[in-house]
C-alpha positions as YAML, in Angstrom:
chain: A
units: angstrom
residues:
- id: 1
  name: MET
  ca: [14.65, -29.78, 12.01]
- id: 2
  name: LEU
  ca: [12.82, -30.79, 8.85]
- id: 3
  name: LYS
  ca: [14.72, -32.95, 6.37]
- id: 4
  name: ILE
  ca: [14.01, -32.48, 2.69]
- id: 5
  name: CYS
  ca: [15.27, -34.47, -0.26]
- id: 6
  name: HIS
  ca: [15.39, -32.65, -3.61]
- id: 7
  name: LEU
  ca: [15.24, -34.64, -6.85]
- id: 8
  name: CYS
  ca: [16.40, -32.67, -9.88]
- id: 9
  name: PRO
  ca: [15.90, -33.80, -13.51]
- id: 10
  name: ASP
  ca: [18.90, -31.93, -14.91]
- id: 11
  name: GLU
  ca: [21.62, -29.45, -13.96]
- id: 12
  name: LYS
  ca: [19.82, -26.17, -14.66]
- id: 13
  name: PHE
  ca: [18.87, -23.99, -11.68]
- id: 14
  name: ILE
  ca: [20.05, -26.45, -9.00]
- id: 15
  name: ASP
  ca: [22.59, -23.99, -7.59]
- id: 16
  name: LEU
  ca: [19.87, -21.35, -7.42]
- id: 17
  name: ALA
  ca: [17.53, -23.75, -5.58]
- id: 18
  name: ILE
  ca: [20.32, -24.64, -3.13]
- id: 19
  name: ASP
  ca: [20.82, -20.95, -2.41]
- id: 20
  name: ILE
  ca: [17.08, -20.42, -1.82]
- id: 21
  name: PHE
  ca: [16.76, -23.31, 0.63]
- id: 22
  name: SER
  ca: [19.93, -22.27, 2.46]
- id: 23
  name: HIS
  ca: [17.92, -19.33, 3.84]
- id: 24
  name: LEU
  ca: [15.45, -21.69, 5.54]
- id: 25
  name: ASN
  ca: [15.74, -23.50, 8.86]
- id: 26
  name: ILE
  ca: [15.69, -26.83, 7.02]
- id: 27
  name: LYS
  ca: [18.18, -29.55, 6.20]
- id: 28
  name: SER
  ca: [18.20, -30.14, 2.46]
- id: 29
  name: GLU
  ca: [19.97, -32.74, 0.32]
- id: 30
  name: PHE
  ca: [20.04, -32.45, -3.47]
- id: 31
  name: PHE
  ca: [20.20, -35.38, -5.89]
- id: 32
  name: THR
  ca: [20.19, -35.99, -9.63]
- id: 33
  name: ASN
  ca: [19.40, -39.14, -11.58]
- id: 34
  name: LEU
  ca: [21.66, -38.66, -14.60]
- id: 35
  name: LYS
  ca: [23.60, -41.07, -16.78]
- id: 36
  name: TYR
  ca: [26.86, -39.21, -16.14]
- id: 37
  name: ASP
  ca: [28.62, -38.14, -12.94]
- id: 38
  name: LYS
  ca: [30.60, -35.06, -14.00]
- id: 39
  name: TYR
  ca: [28.41, -31.97, -13.85]
- id: 40
  name: ASN
  ca: [28.73, -29.18, -16.39]
- id: 41
  name: CYS
  ca: [26.56, -26.47, -14.81]
- id: 42
  name: ILE
  ca: [26.37, -27.35, -11.10]
- id: 43
  name: LYS
  ca: [28.97, -25.56, -8.99]
- id: 44
  name: ASN
  ca: [27.87, -26.84, -5.57]
- id: 45
  name: THR
  ca: [29.90, -29.90, -4.60]
- id: 46
  name: LYS
  ca: [27.24, -31.36, -2.28]
- id: 47
  name: VAL
  ca: [24.91, -32.46, -5.09]
- id: 48
  name: LYS
  ca: [24.93, -36.25, -5.42]
- id: 49
  name: ASN
  ca: [24.12, -38.27, -8.51]
- id: 50
  name: TYR
  ca: [22.44, -41.68, -8.37]
- id: 51
  name: ARG
  ca: [22.45, -43.42, -11.72]
- id: 52
  name: ASN
  ca: [20.27, -46.21, -10.34]
- id: 53
  name: LEU
  ca: [16.80, -44.91, -9.46]
- id: 54
  name: THR
  ca: [16.03, -47.84, -7.15]
- id: 55
  name: ASP
  ca: [19.15, -47.10, -5.07]
- id: 56
  name: LEU
  ca: [18.09, -43.47, -4.79]
- id: 57
  name: ILE
  ca: [14.57, -44.39, -3.64]
- id: 58
  name: ASN
  ca: [15.98, -46.79, -1.05]
- id: 59
  name: TYR
  ca: [18.31, -44.06, 0.25]
- id: 60
  name: ILE
  ca: [15.38, -41.66, 0.63]
- id: 61
  name: ASN
  ca: [13.15, -44.16, 2.42]
- id: 62
  name: ASP
  ca: [15.95, -45.31, 4.75]
- id: 63
  name: ASN
  ca: [16.93, -41.78, 5.86]
- id: 64
  name: GLU
  ca: [13.58, -40.56, 7.17]
- id: 65
  name: PHE
  ca: [13.09, -37.45, 5.07]
- id: 66
  name: ASP
  ca: [9.98, -35.41, 5.81]
- id: 67
  name: PHE
  ca: [9.46, -34.34, 2.21]
- id: 68
  name: VAL
  ca: [10.68, -35.20, -1.27]
- id: 69
  name: ILE
  ca: [10.63, -32.24, -3.65]
- id: 70
  name: PHE
  ca: [10.59, -32.99, -7.37]
- id: 71
  name: HIS
  ca: [12.09, -30.06, -9.27]
- id: 72
  name: SER
  ca: [10.09, -31.07, -12.34]
- id: 73
  name: LEU
  ca: [7.15, -33.41, -12.95]
- id: 74
  name: TYR
  ca: [8.22, -34.43, -16.43]
- id: 75
  name: PHE
  ca: [7.07, -38.00, -17.01]
- id: 76
  name: LEU
  ca: [9.92, -40.49, -17.31]
- id: 77
  name: GLU
  ca: [10.03, -44.22, -17.87]
- id: 78
  name: HIS
  ca: [9.84, -46.24, -14.64]
- id: 79
  name: LYS
  ca: [8.21, -43.43, -12.69]
- id: 80
  name: TYR
  ca: [6.05, -46.16, -11.15]
- id: 81
  name: LYS
  ca: [9.08, -46.89, -8.97]
- id: 82
  name: LEU
  ca: [8.62, -43.46, -7.41]
- id: 83
  name: LEU
  ca: [5.27, -44.61, -6.02]
- id: 84
  name: LYS
  ca: [7.29, -46.51, -3.43]
- id: 85
  name: LEU
  ca: [8.50, -43.29, -1.83]
- id: 86
  name: LYS
  ca: [7.42, -42.96, 1.82]
- id: 87
  name: PRO
  ca: [7.76, -39.19, 2.54]
- id: 88
  name: LYS
  ca: [5.22, -36.62, 1.41]
- id: 89
  name: ILE
  ca: [5.85, -35.40, -2.13]
- id: 90
  name: ILE
  ca: [6.02, -31.81, -3.31]
- id: 91
  name: GLY
  ca: [6.07, -31.07, -7.03]
- id: 92
  name: ILE
  ca: [7.63, -28.01, -8.65]
- id: 93
  name: THR
  ca: [6.35, -27.54, -12.19]
- id: 94
  name: TRP
  ca: [7.78, -25.58, -15.10]
- id: 95
  name: GLY
  ca: [4.96, -25.79, -17.62]
- id: 96
  name: TYR
  ca: [6.33, -28.30, -20.12]
- id: 97
  name: ASP
  ca: [5.88, -31.01, -17.48]
- id: 98
  name: ILE
  ca: [2.13, -30.52, -16.97]
- id: 99
  name: TYR
  ca: [0.89, -29.87, -20.52]
- id: 100
  name: SER
  ca: [0.09, -32.36, -23.24]
- id: 101
  name: ASP
  ca: [-1.01, -31.66, -26.79]
- id: 102
  name: LYS
  ca: [-4.50, -32.64, -27.89]
- id: 103
  name: ASN
  ca: [-3.00, -35.40, -30.09]
- id: 104
  name: ASP
  ca: [-0.64, -36.86, -27.47]
- id: 105
  name: ILE
  ca: [-1.24, -40.40, -26.29]
- id: 106
  name: LEU
  ca: [-0.28, -39.63, -22.70]
- id: 107
  name: LYS
  ca: [-2.67, -37.07, -21.24]
- id: 108
  name: MET
  ca: [-0.98, -34.88, -18.67]
- id: 109
  name: ALA
  ca: [-2.52, -32.59, -16.07]
- id: 110
  name: VAL
  ca: [-3.48, -29.92, -18.63]
- id: 111
  name: ASP
  ca: [-4.43, -31.10, -22.13]
- id: 112
  name: ILE
  ca: [-4.69, -28.36, -24.80]
- id: 113
  name: ASP
  ca: [-3.83, -27.60, -28.41]
- id: 114
  name: LEU
  ca: [-0.14, -26.62, -28.18]
- id: 115
  name: PHE
  ca: [0.65, -25.91, -31.82]
- id: 116
  name: LYS
  ca: [-0.50, -23.43, -34.40]
- id: 117
  name: PRO
  ca: [-1.16, -24.88, -37.90]
- id: 118
  name: LEU
  ca: [2.08, -24.02, -39.73]
- id: 119
  name: THR
  ca: [4.34, -25.03, -36.85]
- id: 120
  name: ARG
  ca: [2.46, -28.30, -36.43]
- id: 121
  name: GLN
  ca: [3.02, -28.97, -40.11]
- id: 122
  name: TYR
  ca: [6.70, -27.94, -40.28]
- id: 123
  name: ALA
  ca: [7.75, -29.55, -37.00]
- id: 124
  name: ASN
  ca: [5.69, -32.66, -37.81]
- id: 125
  name: VAL
  ca: [4.45, -32.78, -34.22]
- id: 126
  name: MET
  ca: [1.70, -35.35, -33.98]
- id: 127
  name: ASN
  ca: [0.36, -34.32, -37.35]
- id: 128
  name: ASN
  ca: [-2.86, -35.80, -38.66]
- id: 129
  name: ASN
  ca: [-1.20, -37.19, -41.76]
- id: 130
  name: LEU
  ca: [-1.48, -40.77, -43.00]
- id: 131
  name: LEU
  ca: [1.68, -41.93, -41.19]
- id: 132
  name: TYR
  ca: [0.40, -40.55, -37.90]
- id: 133
  name: LYS
  ca: [-3.01, -42.20, -38.34]
- id: 134
  name: VAL
  ca: [-1.29, -45.55, -38.97]
- id: 135
  name: LYS
  ca: [1.08, -45.20, -35.99]
- id: 136
  name: TYR
  ca: [-1.48, -43.81, -33.51]
- id: 137
  name: PRO
  ca: [-3.25, -47.14, -32.66]
- id: 138
  name: PHE
  ca: [0.11, -48.81, -32.00]
- id: 139
  name: LYS
  ca: [1.25, -45.95, -29.77]
- id: 140
  name: TRP
  ca: [-2.05, -46.10, -27.91]
- id: 141
  name: LEU
  ca: [-1.67, -49.85, -27.41]
- id: 142
  name: TYR
  ca: [1.96, -49.40, -26.30]
- id: 143
  name: ASN
  ca: [0.83, -46.86, -23.76]
- id: 144
  name: LYS
  ca: [-1.88, -49.15, -22.41]
- id: 145
  name: ILE
  ca: [0.40, -52.17, -22.20]
- id: 146
  name: LEU
  ca: [2.98, -50.24, -20.20]
- id: 147
  name: ARG
  ca: [0.18, -48.56, -18.21]
- id: 148
  name: LYS
  ca: [1.84, -45.19, -18.67]
- id: 149
  name: GLN
  ca: [-1.34, -43.21, -18.13]
- id: 150
  name: TRP
  ca: [-2.09, -45.07, -14.91]
- id: 151
  name: GLN
  ca: [1.47, -44.53, -13.71]
- id: 152
  name: TYR
  ca: [1.31, -40.83, -14.47]
- id: 153
  name: ASP
  ca: [-2.08, -40.31, -12.80]
- id: 154
  name: SER
  ca: [-1.07, -42.39, -9.78]
- id: 155
  name: PHE
  ca: [2.12, -40.41, -9.36]
- id: 156
  name: LEU
  ca: [0.34, -37.06, -9.48]
- id: 157
  name: ASN
  ca: [-2.31, -38.29, -7.07]
- id: 158
  name: LYS
  ca: [0.48, -39.09, -4.63]
- id: 159
  name: ILE
  ca: [1.64, -35.45, -4.63]
- id: 160
  name: SER
  ca: [0.52, -33.42, -1.61]
- id: 161
  name: TYR
  ca: [1.63, -29.95, -2.72]
- id: 162
  name: ILE
  ca: [2.46, -28.43, -6.06]
- id: 163
  name: SER
  ca: [3.87, -25.14, -7.34]
- id: 164
  name: THR
  ca: [2.96, -23.72, -10.72]
- id: 165
  name: VAL
  ca: [4.62, -20.82, -12.50]
- id: 166
  name: LEU
  ca: [1.33, -18.92, -12.90]
- id: 167
  name: PRO
  ca: [-1.63, -18.96, -10.48]
- id: 168
  name: ASN
  ca: [-4.12, -19.81, -13.23]
- id: 169
  name: GLU
  ca: [-2.11, -22.97, -13.94]
- id: 170
  name: PHE
  ca: [-2.77, -24.29, -10.44]
- id: 171
  name: GLU
  ca: [-6.49, -23.94, -11.11]
- id: 172
  name: LEU
  ca: [-6.10, -26.01, -14.28]
- id: 173
  name: VAL
  ca: [-4.07, -28.75, -12.53]
- id: 174
  name: SER
  ca: [-6.41, -28.96, -9.53]
- id: 175
  name: LYS
  ca: [-9.38, -29.62, -11.81]
- id: 176
  name: LYS
  ca: [-7.92, -33.03, -12.58]
- id: 177
  name: PHE
  ca: [-6.04, -33.66, -9.32]
- id: 178
  name: GLN
  ca: [-8.38, -32.19, -6.72]
- id: 179
  name: ASN
  ca: [-6.51, -33.13, -3.52]
- id: 180
  name: VAL
  ca: [-3.33, -31.21, -4.33]
- id: 181
  name: LYS
  ca: [-2.56, -27.97, -2.43]
- id: 182
  name: PRO
  ca: [-0.43, -24.97, -3.52]
- id: 183
  name: PHE
  ca: [3.29, -24.76, -2.70]
- id: 184
  name: PRO
  ca: [4.64, -21.15, -2.76]
- id: 185
  name: PHE
  ca: [7.91, -21.83, -4.60]
- id: 186
  name: ASP
  ca: [9.60, -19.93, -7.40]
- id: 187
  name: TYR
  ca: [13.17, -20.02, -8.74]
- id: 188
  name: MET
  ca: [13.60, -16.41, -7.65]
- id: 189
  name: ASP
  ca: [17.04, -14.92, -8.13]
- id: 190
  name: PRO
  ca: [17.86, -11.99, -5.80]
- id: 191
  name: LYS
  ca: [20.45, -10.80, -8.34]
- id: 192
  name: ALA
  ca: [17.73, -10.34, -10.94]
- id: 193
  name: ASN
  ca: [16.27, -7.29, -9.20]
- id: 194
  name: ILE
  ca: [16.52, -4.44, -11.72]
- id: 195
  name: GLN
  ca: [16.04, -0.75, -10.91]
- id: 196
  name: PHE
  ca: [13.37, 1.02, -12.95]
- id: 197
  name: VAL
  ca: [14.86, 2.94, -15.85]
- id: 198
  name: PRO
  ca: [12.46, 4.22, -18.54]
- id: 199
  name: ASN
  ca: [13.05, 2.56, -21.89]
- id: 200
  name: GLU
  ca: [13.64, 5.18, -24.58]
- id: 201
  name: SER
  ca: [15.43, 2.96, -27.08]
- id: 202
  name: LEU
  ca: [13.58, 2.43, -30.34]
- id: 203
  name: ASN
  ca: [14.64, 0.06, -33.12]
- id: 204
  name: ASN
  ca: [13.11, -2.61, -35.34]
- id: 205
  name: ASN
  ca: [14.58, -5.58, -33.46]
- id: 206
  name: ILE
  ca: [12.11, -8.24, -32.26]
- id: 207
  name: LEU
  ca: [12.71, -11.24, -30.01]
- id: 208
  name: VAL
  ca: [10.80, -14.23, -31.41]
- id: 209
  name: GLY
  ca: [10.38, -17.01, -28.84]
- id: 210
  name: HIS
  ca: [12.90, -18.12, -26.25]
- id: 211
  name: CYS
  ca: [14.17, -21.55, -27.34]
- id: 212
  name: LEU
  ca: [13.99, -24.24, -30.01]
- id: 213
  name: LEU
  ca: [10.82, -25.96, -28.74]
- id: 214
  name: PRO
  ca: [8.06, -26.03, -31.40]
- id: 215
  name: THR
  ca: [5.63, -24.76, -28.73]
- id: 216
  name: ASN
  ca: [7.15, -21.34, -29.51]
- id: 217
  name: ASN
  ca: [5.22, -21.62, -32.77]
- id: 218
  name: HIS
  ca: [8.09, -19.92, -34.61]
- id: 219
  name: ILE
  ca: [6.85, -20.57, -38.14]
- id: 220
  name: ASP
  ca: [3.40, -19.07, -37.51]
- id: 221
  name: ILE
  ca: [4.84, -15.96, -35.83]
- id: 222
  name: LEU
  ca: [7.37, -15.39, -38.62]
- id: 223
  name: ASN
  ca: [4.59, -15.88, -41.15]
- id: 224
  name: ILE
  ca: [2.45, -13.22, -39.43]
- id: 225
  name: LEU
  ca: [5.35, -10.75, -39.47]
- id: 226
  name: GLU
  ca: [5.93, -11.43, -43.17]
- id: 227
  name: GLU
  ca: [2.26, -11.32, -44.23]
- id: 228
  name: ARG
  ca: [1.71, -8.03, -42.37]
- id: 229
  name: LYS
  ca: [4.85, -6.56, -43.96]
- id: 230
  name: ILE
  ca: [6.53, -5.78, -40.65]
- id: 231
  name: LYS
  ca: [10.14, -4.94, -41.51]
- id: 232
  name: CYS
  ca: [12.29, -6.18, -38.65]
- id: 233
  name: ASN
  ca: [15.34, -8.02, -37.41]
- id: 234
  name: ALA
  ca: [14.04, -11.15, -35.71]
- id: 235
  name: TYR
  ca: [16.25, -12.51, -32.91]
- id: 236
  name: ILE
  ca: [15.40, -16.24, -32.74]
- id: 237
  name: PRO
  ca: [16.94, -18.30, -29.86]
- id: 238
  name: LEU
  ca: [17.66, -21.83, -31.10]
- id: 239
  name: ALA
  ca: [20.36, -22.98, -28.66]
- id: 240
  name: TYR
  ca: [18.33, -25.59, -26.76]
- id: 241
  name: PRO
  ca: [16.95, -28.20, -26.34]
- id: 242
  name: ASN
  ca: [19.04, -30.52, -28.50]
- id: 243
  name: GLY
  ca: [18.30, -34.09, -29.49]
- id: 244
  name: LYS
  ca: [15.51, -36.33, -30.69]
- id: 245
  name: PHE
  ca: [12.32, -36.24, -28.65]
- id: 246
  name: GLU
  ca: [9.07, -38.14, -28.90]
- id: 247
  name: GLN
  ca: [7.34, -35.14, -30.46]
- id: 248
  name: PHE
  ca: [10.11, -33.63, -32.57]
- id: 249
  name: ASP
  ca: [13.71, -33.78, -33.75]
- id: 250
  name: SER
  ca: [15.41, -30.54, -32.71]
- id: 251
  name: GLU
  ca: [17.95, -30.48, -35.55]
- id: 252
  name: LYS
  ca: [15.33, -31.13, -38.20]
- id: 253
  name: TYR
  ca: [13.04, -28.48, -36.73]
- id: 254
  name: LYS
  ca: [15.89, -25.95, -36.61]
- id: 255
  name: ASN
  ca: [16.60, -26.61, -40.29]
- id: 256
  name: LYS
  ca: [12.90, -26.20, -41.11]
- id: 257
  name: ILE
  ca: [12.90, -22.77, -39.45]
- id: 258
  name: LYS
  ca: [16.00, -21.73, -41.40]
- id: 259
  name: GLU
  ca: [14.53, -23.02, -44.65]
- id: 260
  name: PHE
  ca: [11.30, -21.10, -44.03]
- id: 261
  name: CYS
  ca: [13.27, -17.92, -43.32]
- id: 262
  name: LYS
  ca: [15.04, -18.04, -46.69]
- id: 263
  name: ALA
  ca: [11.84, -16.95, -48.44]
- id: 264
  name: LEU
  ca: [11.15, -14.01, -46.10]
- id: 265
  name: MET
  ca: [11.44, -10.52, -47.55]
- id: 266
  name: TYR
  ca: [10.44, -8.30, -44.64]
- id: 267
  name: VAL
  ca: [11.92, -10.33, -41.80]
- id: 268
  name: ASN
  ca: [15.70, -10.56, -41.34]
- id: 269
  name: PRO
  ca: [16.39, -13.57, -39.08]
- id: 270
  name: ILE
  ca: [19.21, -13.50, -36.52]
- id: 271
  name: PHE
  ca: [19.67, -16.98, -35.09]
- id: 272
  name: ILE
  ca: [21.02, -17.39, -31.54]
- id: 273
  name: GLU
  ca: [22.44, -20.90, -31.77]
- id: 274
  name: ASN
  ca: [25.12, -21.00, -29.06]
- id: 275
  name: TYR
  ca: [24.10, -21.50, -25.45]
- id: 276
  name: ILE
  ca: [25.19, -18.51, -23.37]
- id: 277
  name: GLY
  ca: [24.81, -17.58, -19.71]
- id: 278
  name: LYS
  ca: [21.64, -15.98, -18.36]
- id: 279
  name: TYR
  ca: [22.98, -12.46, -17.92]
- id: 280
  name: GLU
  ca: [24.83, -12.48, -21.24]
- id: 281
  name: TYR
  ca: [21.62, -13.66, -22.91]
- id: 282
  name: PHE
  ca: [19.55, -10.90, -21.28]
- id: 283
  name: LYS
  ca: [22.11, -8.34, -22.40]
- id: 284
  name: LEU
  ca: [21.72, -9.63, -25.96]
- id: 285
  name: ILE
  ca: [17.91, -9.50, -26.03]
- id: 286
  name: ASP
  ca: [17.97, -6.02, -24.46]
- id: 287
  name: ASN
  ca: [18.74, -4.92, -28.03]
- id: 288
  name: CYS
  ca: [15.12, -5.69, -28.93]
- id: 289
  name: SER
  ca: [12.32, -3.11, -28.75]
- id: 290
  name: CYS
  ca: [9.64, -5.79, -28.88]
- id: 291
  name: ALA
  ca: [9.21, -9.44, -27.96]
- id: 292
  name: ILE
  ca: [6.77, -12.00, -29.34]
- id: 293
  name: PHE
  ca: [6.02, -15.24, -27.53]
- id: 294
  name: GLY
  ca: [3.67, -17.47, -29.53]
- id: 295
  name: GLN
  ca: [3.19, -20.19, -26.93]
- id: 296
  name: LEU
  ca: [-0.33, -21.35, -26.18]
- id: 297
  name: ARG
  ca: [0.77, -22.90, -22.88]
- id: 298
  name: GLN
  ca: [2.64, -21.15, -20.07]
- id: 299
  name: GLU
  ca: [6.25, -20.85, -21.13]
- id: 300
  name: ALA
  ca: [9.14, -18.35, -21.34]
- id: 301
  name: ILE
  ca: [8.15, -16.55, -18.11]
- id: 302
  name: GLY
  ca: [11.74, -15.56, -17.31]
- id: 303
  name: ASN
  ca: [12.02, -13.89, -20.72]
- id: 304
  name: ILE
  ca: [8.61, -12.23, -20.40]
- id: 305
  name: ASN
  ca: [9.35, -10.87, -16.93]
- id: 306
  name: HIS
  ca: [12.71, -9.49, -18.06]
- id: 307
  name: MET
  ca: [11.14, -7.68, -20.99]
- id: 308
  name: LEU
  ca: [8.43, -6.29, -18.69]
- id: 309
  name: TYR
  ca: [11.12, -5.12, -16.27]
- id: 310
  name: THR
  ca: [12.96, -3.31, -19.05]
- id: 311
  name: GLY
  ca: [9.96, -1.53, -20.57]
- id: 312
  name: LYS
  ca: [9.62, -3.39, -23.86]
- id: 313
  name: LYS
  ca: [6.48, -4.05, -25.91]
- id: 314
  name: ILE
  ca: [5.39, -7.66, -25.49]
- id: 315
  name: PHE
  ca: [2.98, -9.68, -27.64]
- id: 316
  name: LEU
  ca: [1.53, -12.86, -26.12]
- id: 317
  name: ASP
  ca: [-1.02, -15.58, -26.80]
- id: 318
  name: GLY
  ca: [-2.80, -18.39, -24.97]
- id: 319
  name: ILE
  ca: [-2.43, -18.92, -21.23]
- id: 320
  name: ASN
  ca: [0.40, -16.37, -20.96]
- id: 321
  name: TYR
  ca: [-1.84, -13.68, -22.45]
- id: 322
  name: GLN
  ca: [-4.79, -14.66, -20.25]
- id: 323
  name: TYR
  ca: [-2.68, -14.10, -17.14]
- id: 324
  name: TYR
  ca: [-0.52, -11.08, -18.00]
- id: 325
  name: SER
  ca: [-3.31, -9.09, -19.69]
- id: 326
  name: LYS
  ca: [-5.05, -8.85, -16.32]
- id: 327
  name: HIS
  ca: [-2.04, -7.35, -14.55]
- id: 328
  name: THR
  ca: [0.16, -5.59, -17.13]
- id: 329
  name: ASP
  ca: [-0.02, -3.53, -20.30]
- id: 330
  name: ILE
  ca: [0.85, -6.06, -22.97]
- id: 331
  name: PHE
  ca: [-0.53, -6.88, -26.41]
- id: 332
  name: ASN
  ca: [-2.09, -9.85, -28.14]
- id: 333
  name: ILE
  ca: [-0.34, -11.35, -31.15]
- id: 334
  name: ASP
  ca: [-3.35, -10.28, -33.22]
- id: 335
  name: ASP
  ca: [-2.27, -6.66, -32.55]
- id: 336
  name: LEU
  ca: [0.94, -7.01, -34.59]
- id: 337
  name: ASN
  ca: [1.18, -4.39, -37.34]
- id: 338
  name: PRO
  ca: [3.86, -2.34, -39.16]
- id: 339
  name: ASN
  ca: [3.40, 0.58, -36.73]
- id: 340
  name: ILE
  ca: [4.71, -1.23, -33.64]
- id: 341
  name: PHE
  ca: [8.09, 0.52, -34.02]
- id: 342
  name: ASP
  ca: [6.64, 4.03, -34.25]
- id: 343
  name: ASN
  ca: [7.06, 4.66, -30.52]
- id: 344
  name: VAL
  ca: [8.19, 3.05, -27.31]
- id: 345
  name: LEU
  ca: [5.74, 1.80, -24.71]
- id: 346
  name: ASP
  ca: [4.33, 4.82, -22.85]
- id: 347
  name: ILE
  ca: [5.93, 5.60, -19.48]
- id: 348
  name: LYS
  ca: [2.76, 4.87, -17.48]
- id: 349
  name: SER
  ca: [2.59, 1.35, -18.94]
- id: 350
  name: GLN
  ca: [6.32, 0.80, -18.38]
- id: 351
  name: GLU
  ca: [5.93, 1.72, -14.71]
- id: 352
  name: ARG
  ca: [2.89, -0.50, -14.29]
- id: 353
  name: ASN
  ca: [4.68, -3.47, -15.83]
- id: 354
  name: TYR
  ca: [7.80, -2.88, -13.75]
- id: 355
  name: ASN
  ca: [5.88, -2.51, -10.50]
- id: 356
  name: PHE
  ca: [3.92, -5.71, -11.10]
- id: 357
  name: ILE
  ca: [7.09, -7.79, -11.55]
- id: 358
  name: HIS
  ca: [8.98, -5.94, -8.80]
- id: 359
  name: GLN
  ca: [6.18, -6.53, -6.30]
- id: 360
  name: LYS
  ca: [6.06, -10.22, -7.21]
- id: 361
  name: GLU
  ca: [9.81, -10.58, -6.83]
- id: 362
  name: ASN
  ca: [10.48, -9.13, -3.37]
- id: 363
  name: TYR
  ca: [13.04, -11.72, -2.27]
- id: 364
  name: GLN
  ca: [12.71, -11.37, 1.51]
- id: 365
  name: ASP
  ca: [8.91, -11.62, 1.38]
- id: 366
  name: TYR
  ca: [9.31, -14.70, -0.76]
- id: 367
  name: ILE
  ca: [11.70, -16.38, 1.71]
- id: 368
  name: ASN
  ca: [9.38, -15.53, 4.62]
- id: 369
  name: ASN
  ca: [6.40, -17.13, 2.85]
- id: 370
  name: LEU
  ca: [8.42, -20.24, 2.07]
- id: 371
  name: GLU
  ca: [9.54, -20.52, 5.72]
- id: 372
  name: LYS
  ca: [5.94, -20.07, 6.86]
- id: 373
  name: PHE
  ca: [4.80, -22.87, 4.57]
- id: 374
  name: PHE
  ca: [7.17, -25.42, 6.12]
- id: 375
  name: THR
  ca: [6.36, -24.37, 9.69]
- id: 376
  name: THR
  ca: [2.60, -24.74, 9.18]
- id: 377
  name: CYS
  ca: [2.10, -27.53, 6.63]
...
C-alpha cells in the first residue's frame, strides 16, 4: 500500500483533505508546521504538528513514504531544507502561492500585474513611489544574499506533479517548470452539491470580492460602481487574512477601504468583518443578485462556483474571466452598468452555468480519477 505524507501550511481544509484521501486505498499521514500545538479548526485528532521543520523532514525520510504532498506551495523561509526530502513531491496550489506581482523581488511561477491602479495606491503594495525606489535595491540584494530565488526555483524543479485550480494555470506554470506533470486534485466537498433551482430573486445587493487581500482590487471596483452611478448595497468580506505581510498590512488596508467608502454616494457598503463558517457565509451571500470579483489572478473560485450554482450574475476579470468565459455565461467587469438589476440571469444561462459546475463536481468520478492517478503514476 502506498504511503503518503501530507504537509499542510495552516488549519483550513485539512479535515476535508483527510476525508477525500480516506476514500483511497492509500495510507496517509497529515502534518502541520505551526508555532502552536492546539488546533482551532482541525477536528481530526490524527493530525500531528512539528514545530521544528528539520525534525519533520527527518521523520519523513526515515519512514519511507512514497510521496510528500504539499497542500500549498507558498514560499517560506528555510524552504531550502525541504530540498533534502527523499520521496517524490506533489504540489497542490491555491493561486496565491504561484503568482507574484510584476514589482515583487521574488519571481514565482506566474509573474503578472496583480493590482489595479487605485488599489495599488491605497494598499501601498509595491508602489513606485520614492520610498519604494529607495528600498528596492536593498530588497533585491537581500534576496540575492539569501538566495531566495534559487531556493524557490530549486524547490519547484523538485516537484514531480502539481495541481492547479484552473487548467489554464497549469499551462502557465509548466512554461517555467517544464518537467512537472498534472495532479488531478481538488478540495471537492460532497456536501456542496446543490440541486438546480432557478434564481428568481432580484435585488440591488452585490458581493464585492471574497476576502481582505488587495488582489481583490476593492477600491477600483467600488470606484467603478460609484462612477457609473450603480445604486447598490455592496457586501464586502473583510474577515481574513489578518496581520502584517510583506506586501500589505491588513488592518491599514481595511481602514483604507472604509475611508474610501465614506465618500460614496451610490454604493452602500456592508462590511463582513467576522469570520463565519462556510455554509453560514454562503447563506449570507445568497442575498446578493450579483457578484464582482476584480482579481487579475485566479482567486475566489469557491465563491465563483457557488454563485454560478445559484444562478447569479457574475462579473470577472483577468485569468478568472479568461477561463470561465469559455464555459459559462458570465460578464466582464467592463460590462457593469446601472441596468444590471433590471432582470435576473436568463434561465438558459442559469442552467448552463449550473451544469458546468455540476459536471465538474461529480464526487465519485473525482475519487475514481484520483485513485487511477496513484495506481498508474
